[in-house]
mmCIF file of C-alpha atoms in Angstrom:
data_model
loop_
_atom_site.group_PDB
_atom_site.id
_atom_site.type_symbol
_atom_site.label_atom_id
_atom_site.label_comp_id
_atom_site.label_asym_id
_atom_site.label_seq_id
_atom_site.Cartn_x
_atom_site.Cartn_y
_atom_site.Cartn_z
ATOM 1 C CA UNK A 13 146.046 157.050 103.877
ATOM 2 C CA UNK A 14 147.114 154.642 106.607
ATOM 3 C CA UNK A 15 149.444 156.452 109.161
ATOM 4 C CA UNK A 16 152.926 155.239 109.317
ATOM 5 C CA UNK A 17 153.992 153.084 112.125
ATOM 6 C CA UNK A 18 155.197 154.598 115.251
ATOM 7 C CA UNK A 19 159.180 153.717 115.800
ATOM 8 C CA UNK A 20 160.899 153.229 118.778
ATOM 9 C CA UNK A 21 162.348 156.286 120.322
ATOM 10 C CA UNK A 22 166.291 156.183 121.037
ATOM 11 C CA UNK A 23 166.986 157.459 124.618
ATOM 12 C CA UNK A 24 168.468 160.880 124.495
ATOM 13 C CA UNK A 25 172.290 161.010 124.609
ATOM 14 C CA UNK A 26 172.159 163.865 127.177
ATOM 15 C CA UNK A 27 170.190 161.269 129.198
ATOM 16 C CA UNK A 28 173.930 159.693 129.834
ATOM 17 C CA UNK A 29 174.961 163.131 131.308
ATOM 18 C CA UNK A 30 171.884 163.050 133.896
ATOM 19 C CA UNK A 31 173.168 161.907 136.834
ATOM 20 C CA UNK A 32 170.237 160.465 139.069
ATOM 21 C CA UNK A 33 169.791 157.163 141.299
ATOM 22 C CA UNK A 34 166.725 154.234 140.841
ATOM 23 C CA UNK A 35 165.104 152.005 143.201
ATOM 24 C CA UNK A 36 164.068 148.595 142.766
ATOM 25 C CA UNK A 37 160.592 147.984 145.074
ATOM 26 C CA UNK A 38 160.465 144.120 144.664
ATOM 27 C CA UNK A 39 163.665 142.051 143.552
ATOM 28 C CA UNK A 40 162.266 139.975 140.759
ATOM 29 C CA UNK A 41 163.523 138.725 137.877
ATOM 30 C CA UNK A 42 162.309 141.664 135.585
ATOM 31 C CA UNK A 43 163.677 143.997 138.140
ATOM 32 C CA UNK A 44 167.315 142.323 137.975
ATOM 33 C CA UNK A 45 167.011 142.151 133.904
ATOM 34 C CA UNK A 46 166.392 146.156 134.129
ATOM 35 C CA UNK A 47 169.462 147.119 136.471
ATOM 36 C CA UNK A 48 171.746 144.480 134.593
ATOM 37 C CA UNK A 49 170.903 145.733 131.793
ATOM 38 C CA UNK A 50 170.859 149.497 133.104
ATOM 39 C CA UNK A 51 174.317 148.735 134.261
ATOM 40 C CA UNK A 52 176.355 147.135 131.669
ATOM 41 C CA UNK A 53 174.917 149.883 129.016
ATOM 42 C CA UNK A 54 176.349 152.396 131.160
ATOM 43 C CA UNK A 55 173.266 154.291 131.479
ATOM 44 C CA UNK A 56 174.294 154.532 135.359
ATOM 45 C CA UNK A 57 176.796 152.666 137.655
ATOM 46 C CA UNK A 58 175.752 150.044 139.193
ATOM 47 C CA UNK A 59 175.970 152.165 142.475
ATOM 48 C CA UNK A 60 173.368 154.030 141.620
ATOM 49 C CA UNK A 61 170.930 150.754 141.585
ATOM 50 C CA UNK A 62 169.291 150.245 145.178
ATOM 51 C CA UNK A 63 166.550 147.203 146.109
ATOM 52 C CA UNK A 64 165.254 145.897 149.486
ATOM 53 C CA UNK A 65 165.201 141.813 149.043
ATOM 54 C CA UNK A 66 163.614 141.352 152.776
ATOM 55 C CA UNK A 67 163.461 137.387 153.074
ATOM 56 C CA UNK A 68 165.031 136.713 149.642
ATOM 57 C CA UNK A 69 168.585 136.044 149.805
ATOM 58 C CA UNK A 70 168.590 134.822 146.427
ATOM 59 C CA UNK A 71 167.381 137.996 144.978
ATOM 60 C CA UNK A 72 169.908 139.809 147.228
ATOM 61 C CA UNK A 73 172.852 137.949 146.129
ATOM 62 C CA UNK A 74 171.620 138.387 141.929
ATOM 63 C CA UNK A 75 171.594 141.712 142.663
ATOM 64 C CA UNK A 76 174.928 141.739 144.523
ATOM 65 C CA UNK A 77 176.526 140.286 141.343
ATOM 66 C CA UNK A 78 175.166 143.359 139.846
ATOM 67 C CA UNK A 79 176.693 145.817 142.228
ATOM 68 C CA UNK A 80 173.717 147.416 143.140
ATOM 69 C CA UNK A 81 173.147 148.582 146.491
ATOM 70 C CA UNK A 82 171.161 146.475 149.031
ATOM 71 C CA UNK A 83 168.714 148.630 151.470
ATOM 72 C CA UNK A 84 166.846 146.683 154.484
ATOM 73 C CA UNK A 85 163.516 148.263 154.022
ATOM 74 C CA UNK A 86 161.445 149.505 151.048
ATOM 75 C CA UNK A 87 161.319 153.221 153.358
ATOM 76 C CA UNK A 88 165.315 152.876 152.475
ATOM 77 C CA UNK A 89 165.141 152.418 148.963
ATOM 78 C CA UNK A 90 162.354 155.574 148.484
ATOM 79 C CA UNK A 91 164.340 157.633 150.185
ATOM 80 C CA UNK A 92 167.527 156.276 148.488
ATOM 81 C CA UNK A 93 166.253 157.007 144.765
ATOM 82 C CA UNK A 94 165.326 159.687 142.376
ATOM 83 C CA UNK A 95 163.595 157.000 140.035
ATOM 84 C CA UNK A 96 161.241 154.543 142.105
ATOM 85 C CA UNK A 97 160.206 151.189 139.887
ATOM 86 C CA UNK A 98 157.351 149.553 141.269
ATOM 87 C CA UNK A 99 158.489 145.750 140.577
ATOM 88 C CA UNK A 100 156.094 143.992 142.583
ATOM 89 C CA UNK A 101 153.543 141.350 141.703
ATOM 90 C CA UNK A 102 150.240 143.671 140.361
ATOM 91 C CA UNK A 103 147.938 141.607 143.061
ATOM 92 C CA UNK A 104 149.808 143.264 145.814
ATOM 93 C CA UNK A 105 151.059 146.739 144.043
ATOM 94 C CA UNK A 106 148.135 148.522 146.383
ATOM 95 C CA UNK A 107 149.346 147.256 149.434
ATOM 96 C CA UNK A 108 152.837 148.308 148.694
ATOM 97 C CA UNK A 109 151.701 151.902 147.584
ATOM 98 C CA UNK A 110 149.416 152.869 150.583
ATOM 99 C CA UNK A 111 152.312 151.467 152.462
ATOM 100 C CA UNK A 112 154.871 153.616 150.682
ATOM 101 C CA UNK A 113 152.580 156.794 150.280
ATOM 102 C CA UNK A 114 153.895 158.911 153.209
ATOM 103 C CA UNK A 115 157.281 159.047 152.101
ATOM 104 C CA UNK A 116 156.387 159.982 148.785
ATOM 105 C CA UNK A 117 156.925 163.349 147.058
ATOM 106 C CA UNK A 118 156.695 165.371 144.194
ATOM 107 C CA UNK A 119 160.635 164.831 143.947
ATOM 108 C CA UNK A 120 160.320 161.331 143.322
ATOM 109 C CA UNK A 121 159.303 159.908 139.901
ATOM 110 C CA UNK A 122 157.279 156.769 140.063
ATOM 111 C CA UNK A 123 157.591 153.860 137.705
ATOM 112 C CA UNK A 124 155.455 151.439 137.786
ATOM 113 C CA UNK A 125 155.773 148.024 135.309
ATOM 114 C CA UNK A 126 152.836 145.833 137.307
ATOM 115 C CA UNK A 127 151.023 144.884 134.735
ATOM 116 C CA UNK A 128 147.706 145.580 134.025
ATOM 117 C CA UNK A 129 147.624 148.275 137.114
ATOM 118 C CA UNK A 130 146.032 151.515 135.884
ATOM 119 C CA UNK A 131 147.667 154.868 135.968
ATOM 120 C CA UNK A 132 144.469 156.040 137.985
ATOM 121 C CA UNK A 133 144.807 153.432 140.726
ATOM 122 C CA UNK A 134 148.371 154.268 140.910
ATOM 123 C CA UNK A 135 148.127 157.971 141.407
ATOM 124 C CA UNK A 136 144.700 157.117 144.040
ATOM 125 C CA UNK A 137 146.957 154.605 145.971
ATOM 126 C CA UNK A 138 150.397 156.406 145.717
ATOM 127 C CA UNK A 139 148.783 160.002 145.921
ATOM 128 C CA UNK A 140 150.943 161.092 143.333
ATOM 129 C CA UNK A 141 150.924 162.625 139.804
ATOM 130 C CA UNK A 142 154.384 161.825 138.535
ATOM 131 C CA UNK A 143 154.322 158.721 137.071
ATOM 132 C CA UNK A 144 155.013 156.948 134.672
ATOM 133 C CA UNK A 145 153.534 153.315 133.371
ATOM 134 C CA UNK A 146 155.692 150.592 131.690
ATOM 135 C CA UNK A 147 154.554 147.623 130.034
ATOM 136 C CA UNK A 148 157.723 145.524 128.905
ATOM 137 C CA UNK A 149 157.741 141.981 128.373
ATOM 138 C CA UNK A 150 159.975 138.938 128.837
ATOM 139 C CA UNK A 151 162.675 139.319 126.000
ATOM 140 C CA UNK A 152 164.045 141.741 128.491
ATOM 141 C CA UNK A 153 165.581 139.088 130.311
ATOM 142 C CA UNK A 154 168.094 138.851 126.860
ATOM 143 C CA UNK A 155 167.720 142.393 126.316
ATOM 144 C CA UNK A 156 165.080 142.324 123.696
ATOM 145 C CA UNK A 157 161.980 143.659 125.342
ATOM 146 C CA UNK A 158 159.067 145.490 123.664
ATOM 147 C CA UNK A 159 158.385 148.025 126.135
ATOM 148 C CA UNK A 160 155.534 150.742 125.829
ATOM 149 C CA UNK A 161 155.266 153.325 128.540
ATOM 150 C CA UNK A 162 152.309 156.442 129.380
ATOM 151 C CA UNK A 163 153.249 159.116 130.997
ATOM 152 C CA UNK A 164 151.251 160.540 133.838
ATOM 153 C CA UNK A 165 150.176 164.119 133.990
ATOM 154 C CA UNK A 166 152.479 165.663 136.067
ATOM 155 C CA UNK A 167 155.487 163.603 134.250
ATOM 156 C CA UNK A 168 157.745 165.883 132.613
ATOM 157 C CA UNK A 169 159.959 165.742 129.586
ATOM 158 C CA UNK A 170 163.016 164.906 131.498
ATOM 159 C CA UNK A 171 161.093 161.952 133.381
ATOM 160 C CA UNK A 172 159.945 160.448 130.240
ATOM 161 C CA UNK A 173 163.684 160.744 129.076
ATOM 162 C CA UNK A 174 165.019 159.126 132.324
ATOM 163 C CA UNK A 175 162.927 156.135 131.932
ATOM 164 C CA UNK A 176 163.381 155.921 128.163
ATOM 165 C CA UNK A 177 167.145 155.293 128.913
ATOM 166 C CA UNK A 178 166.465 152.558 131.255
ATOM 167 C CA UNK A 179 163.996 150.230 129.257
ATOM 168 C CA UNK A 180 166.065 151.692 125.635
ATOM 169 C CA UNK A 181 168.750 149.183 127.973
ATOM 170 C CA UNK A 182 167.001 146.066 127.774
ATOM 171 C CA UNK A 183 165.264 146.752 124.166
ATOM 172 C CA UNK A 184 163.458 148.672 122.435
ATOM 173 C CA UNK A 185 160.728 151.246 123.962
ATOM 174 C CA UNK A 186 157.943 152.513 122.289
ATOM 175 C CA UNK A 187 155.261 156.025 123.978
ATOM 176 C CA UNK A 188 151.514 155.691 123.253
ATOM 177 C CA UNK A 189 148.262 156.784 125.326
ATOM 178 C CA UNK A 190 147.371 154.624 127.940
ATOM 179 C CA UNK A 191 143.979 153.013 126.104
ATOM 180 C CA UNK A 192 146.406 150.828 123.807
ATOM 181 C CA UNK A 193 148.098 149.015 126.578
ATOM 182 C CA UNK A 194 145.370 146.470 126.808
ATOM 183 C CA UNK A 195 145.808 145.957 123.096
ATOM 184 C CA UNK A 196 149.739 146.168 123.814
ATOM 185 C CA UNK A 197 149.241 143.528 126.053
ATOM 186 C CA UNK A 198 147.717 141.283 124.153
ATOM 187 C CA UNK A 199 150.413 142.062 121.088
ATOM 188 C CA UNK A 200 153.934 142.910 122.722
ATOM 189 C CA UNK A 201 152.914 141.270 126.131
ATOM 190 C CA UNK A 202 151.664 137.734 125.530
ATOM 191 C CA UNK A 203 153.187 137.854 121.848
ATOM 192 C CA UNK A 204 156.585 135.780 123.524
ATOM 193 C CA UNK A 205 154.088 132.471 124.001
ATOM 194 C CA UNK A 206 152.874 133.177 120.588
ATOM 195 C CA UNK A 207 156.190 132.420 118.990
ATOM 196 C CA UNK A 208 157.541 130.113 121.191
ATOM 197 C CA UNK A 209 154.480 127.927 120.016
ATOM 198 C CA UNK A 210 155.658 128.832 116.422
ATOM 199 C CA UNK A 211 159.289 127.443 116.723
ATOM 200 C CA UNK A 212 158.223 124.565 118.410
ATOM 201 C CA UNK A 213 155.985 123.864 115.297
ATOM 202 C CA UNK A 214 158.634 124.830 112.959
ATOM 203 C CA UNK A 215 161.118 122.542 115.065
ATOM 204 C CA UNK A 216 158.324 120.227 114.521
ATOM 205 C CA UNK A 217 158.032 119.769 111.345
ATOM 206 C CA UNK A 218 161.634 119.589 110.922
ATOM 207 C CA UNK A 219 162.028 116.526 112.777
ATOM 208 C CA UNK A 220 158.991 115.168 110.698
ATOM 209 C CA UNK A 221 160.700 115.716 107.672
ATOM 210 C CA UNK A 222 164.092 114.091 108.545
ATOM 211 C CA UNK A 223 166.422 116.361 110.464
ATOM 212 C CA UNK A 224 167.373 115.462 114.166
ATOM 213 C CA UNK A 225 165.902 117.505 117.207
ATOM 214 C CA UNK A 226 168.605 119.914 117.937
ATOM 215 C CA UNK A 227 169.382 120.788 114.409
ATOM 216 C CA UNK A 228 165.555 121.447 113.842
ATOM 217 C CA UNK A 229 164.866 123.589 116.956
ATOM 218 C CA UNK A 230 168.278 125.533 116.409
ATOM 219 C CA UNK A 231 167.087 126.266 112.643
ATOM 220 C CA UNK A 232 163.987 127.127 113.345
ATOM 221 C CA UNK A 233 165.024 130.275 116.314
ATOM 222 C CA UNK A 234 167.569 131.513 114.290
ATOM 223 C CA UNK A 235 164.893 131.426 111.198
ATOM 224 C CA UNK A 236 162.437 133.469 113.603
ATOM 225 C CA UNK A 237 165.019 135.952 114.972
ATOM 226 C CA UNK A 238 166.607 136.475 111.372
ATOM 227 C CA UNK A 239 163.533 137.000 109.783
ATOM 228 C CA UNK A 240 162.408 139.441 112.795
ATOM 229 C CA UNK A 241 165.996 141.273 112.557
ATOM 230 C CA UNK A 242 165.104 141.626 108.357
ATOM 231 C CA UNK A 243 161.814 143.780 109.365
ATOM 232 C CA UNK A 244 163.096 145.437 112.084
ATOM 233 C CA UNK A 245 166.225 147.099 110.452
ATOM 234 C CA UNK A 246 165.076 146.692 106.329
ATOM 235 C CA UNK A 247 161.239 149.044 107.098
ATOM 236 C CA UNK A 248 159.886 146.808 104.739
ATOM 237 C CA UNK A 249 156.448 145.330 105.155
ATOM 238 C CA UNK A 250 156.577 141.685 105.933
ATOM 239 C CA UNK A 251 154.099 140.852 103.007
ATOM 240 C CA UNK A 252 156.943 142.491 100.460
ATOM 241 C CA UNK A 253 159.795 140.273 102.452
ATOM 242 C CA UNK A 254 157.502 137.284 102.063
ATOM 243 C CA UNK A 255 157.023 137.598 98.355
ATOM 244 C CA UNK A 256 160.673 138.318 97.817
ATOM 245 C CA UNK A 257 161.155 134.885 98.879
ATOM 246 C CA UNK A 258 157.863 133.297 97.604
ATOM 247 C CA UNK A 259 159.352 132.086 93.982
ATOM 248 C CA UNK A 260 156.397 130.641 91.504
ATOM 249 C CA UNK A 261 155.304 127.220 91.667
ATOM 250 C CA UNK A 262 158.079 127.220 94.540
ATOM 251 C CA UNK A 263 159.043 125.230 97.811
ATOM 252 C CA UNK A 264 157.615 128.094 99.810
ATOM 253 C CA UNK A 265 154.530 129.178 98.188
ATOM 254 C CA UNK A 266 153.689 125.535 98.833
ATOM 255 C CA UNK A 267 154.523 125.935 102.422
ATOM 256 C CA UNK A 268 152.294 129.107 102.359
ATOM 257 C CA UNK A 269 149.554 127.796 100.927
ATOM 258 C CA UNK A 270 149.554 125.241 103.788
ATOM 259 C CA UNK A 271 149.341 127.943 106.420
ATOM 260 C CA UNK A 272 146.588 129.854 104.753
ATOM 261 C CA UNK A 273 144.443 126.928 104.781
ATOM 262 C CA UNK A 274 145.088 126.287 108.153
ATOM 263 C CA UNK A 275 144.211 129.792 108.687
ATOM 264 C CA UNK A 276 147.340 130.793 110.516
ATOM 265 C CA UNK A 277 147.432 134.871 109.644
ATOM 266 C CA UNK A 278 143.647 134.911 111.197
ATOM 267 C CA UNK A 279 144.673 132.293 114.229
ATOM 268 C CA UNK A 280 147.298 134.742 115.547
ATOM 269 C CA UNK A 281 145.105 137.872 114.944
ATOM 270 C CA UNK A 282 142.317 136.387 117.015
ATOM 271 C CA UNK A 283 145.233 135.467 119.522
ATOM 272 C CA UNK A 284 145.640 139.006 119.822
ATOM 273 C CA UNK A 285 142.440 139.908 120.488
ATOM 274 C CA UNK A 286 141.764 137.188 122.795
ATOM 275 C CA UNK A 287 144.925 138.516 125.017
ATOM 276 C CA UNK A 288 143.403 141.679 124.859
ATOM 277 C CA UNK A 289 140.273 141.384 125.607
ATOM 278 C CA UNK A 290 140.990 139.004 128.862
ATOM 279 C CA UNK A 291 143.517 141.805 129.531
ATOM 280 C CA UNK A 292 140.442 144.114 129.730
ATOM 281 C CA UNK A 293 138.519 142.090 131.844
ATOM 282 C CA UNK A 294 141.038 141.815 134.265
ATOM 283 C CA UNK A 295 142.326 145.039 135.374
#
């Protein structure tokens, strides 16, 4: 028998009670999506958010609107924080560590969301055991990430809680072993593109059938997130929500019928693949 899906996790609601500080190294836009969306939850005040823009005022100023704390130097924000999210670009995430490694202790917790960046090359260029890998994905920026995170060996209970509560802000989060996040990234992690191509299509052949542009491309999100919301919150398997609307001789079947000869269920399966397996060459 097949094992039953793994299901997100909420974040503990002690977690809320746990009063500790994080530190943004690198100001990016996944960076400011996790403290806005750290902040407005309430998981911590905004106070408790630090970052180090250097020659970004932009990035400064978004996370000014935040509240968050500005630092002048990434030394700053490690000594500043309990909870240290790497947040850089992954080309330059050994730089940064080596940099970073002689302020680093075993008080700190390290989080690091470069993707593609191995938990062993993070411990050899950090020089530290408690860590913990994230792999979220763009949704975040409207609070809808997919994250998956592996915890490091020296990671304890309460880390993986602390960090559960800040992605469980900006989505969903999901634990699994470390091995699955090339997979993950090929699923979770390029799956945004996937169905961004799949609206447009929809949108598509809207239009081609008669309805105007915006009334098309607005039908065919809210199609996508509805039908996403039905398998999300019903547990039912999206083949049985399928034929609950798949009447005989129908509109849809037709529609269906149409996809499987364009093989679209096999398409997006090799899709995944693909991702992954580039994802493995990669890293």
């Amino acid at each position: 028998m097949a094992a039953p899906p793994l299901q997100p996790v909420p974040p503990p609601a002690a977690v809320n009670g746990d009063a500790f500080r994080v530190g943004f190294i690198g100001a990016g836009n996944l960076a400011e999506s996790i403290a806005r969306g750290v902040a407005a939850s309430g998981v911590l005040p905004a106070s408790a958010i630090c970052t180090a823009p250097h020659r970004r005022p932009e990035r400064g100023t978004a996370f000014a609107s935040i509240g968050a704390c500005l630092l002048d130097t990434n030394a700053q924000v490690v000594d500043d924080s309990d909870v240290i999210v790497i947040s850089v670009k992954p080309q330059i995430v050994k730089q940064v560590l080596l940099e970073l490694k002689p302020l680093l202790s075993d008080e700190k917790l390290l989080v690091s969301i470069a993707a593609g960046v191995k938990m062993k090359d993070l411990q050899d260029w950090s020089g530290q055991r408690r860590i913990i890998r994230v792999m979220p994905n763009t949704p975040s920026a409207v609070g809808q990430a997919a994250s998956v995170m592996c915890l490091g060996e020296m990671a304890t209970q309460k880390d993986e809680n602390r960090v559960r509560s800040l992605f469980s802000a900006i989505g969903k989060v999901w634990t699994a072993e470390e091995k699955y996040f090339d997979a993950v990234t090929g699923l979770s992690g390029s799956g945004p593109a996937y169905i961004f191509l799949a609206i447009e299509a929809m949108a598509d052949g809207g239009v081609a059938a008669g309805l105007p542009r915006d009334l098309a491309l607005g039908l065919a999100s809210q199609t996508v997130l509805g039908a996403a919301t039905m398998v999300s919150e019903t547990g039912k398997h999206p083949g049985q929500l399928k034929d609950q609307v798949t009447s005989p001789a129908g509109t849809t079947i037709a529609g269906v019928q149409e996809l499987e000869k364009g093989a679209f269920r096999g398409t997006l399966v090799s899709a995944v693949v693909a991702a992954a397996k580039r994802c493995r060459e990669l890293s």
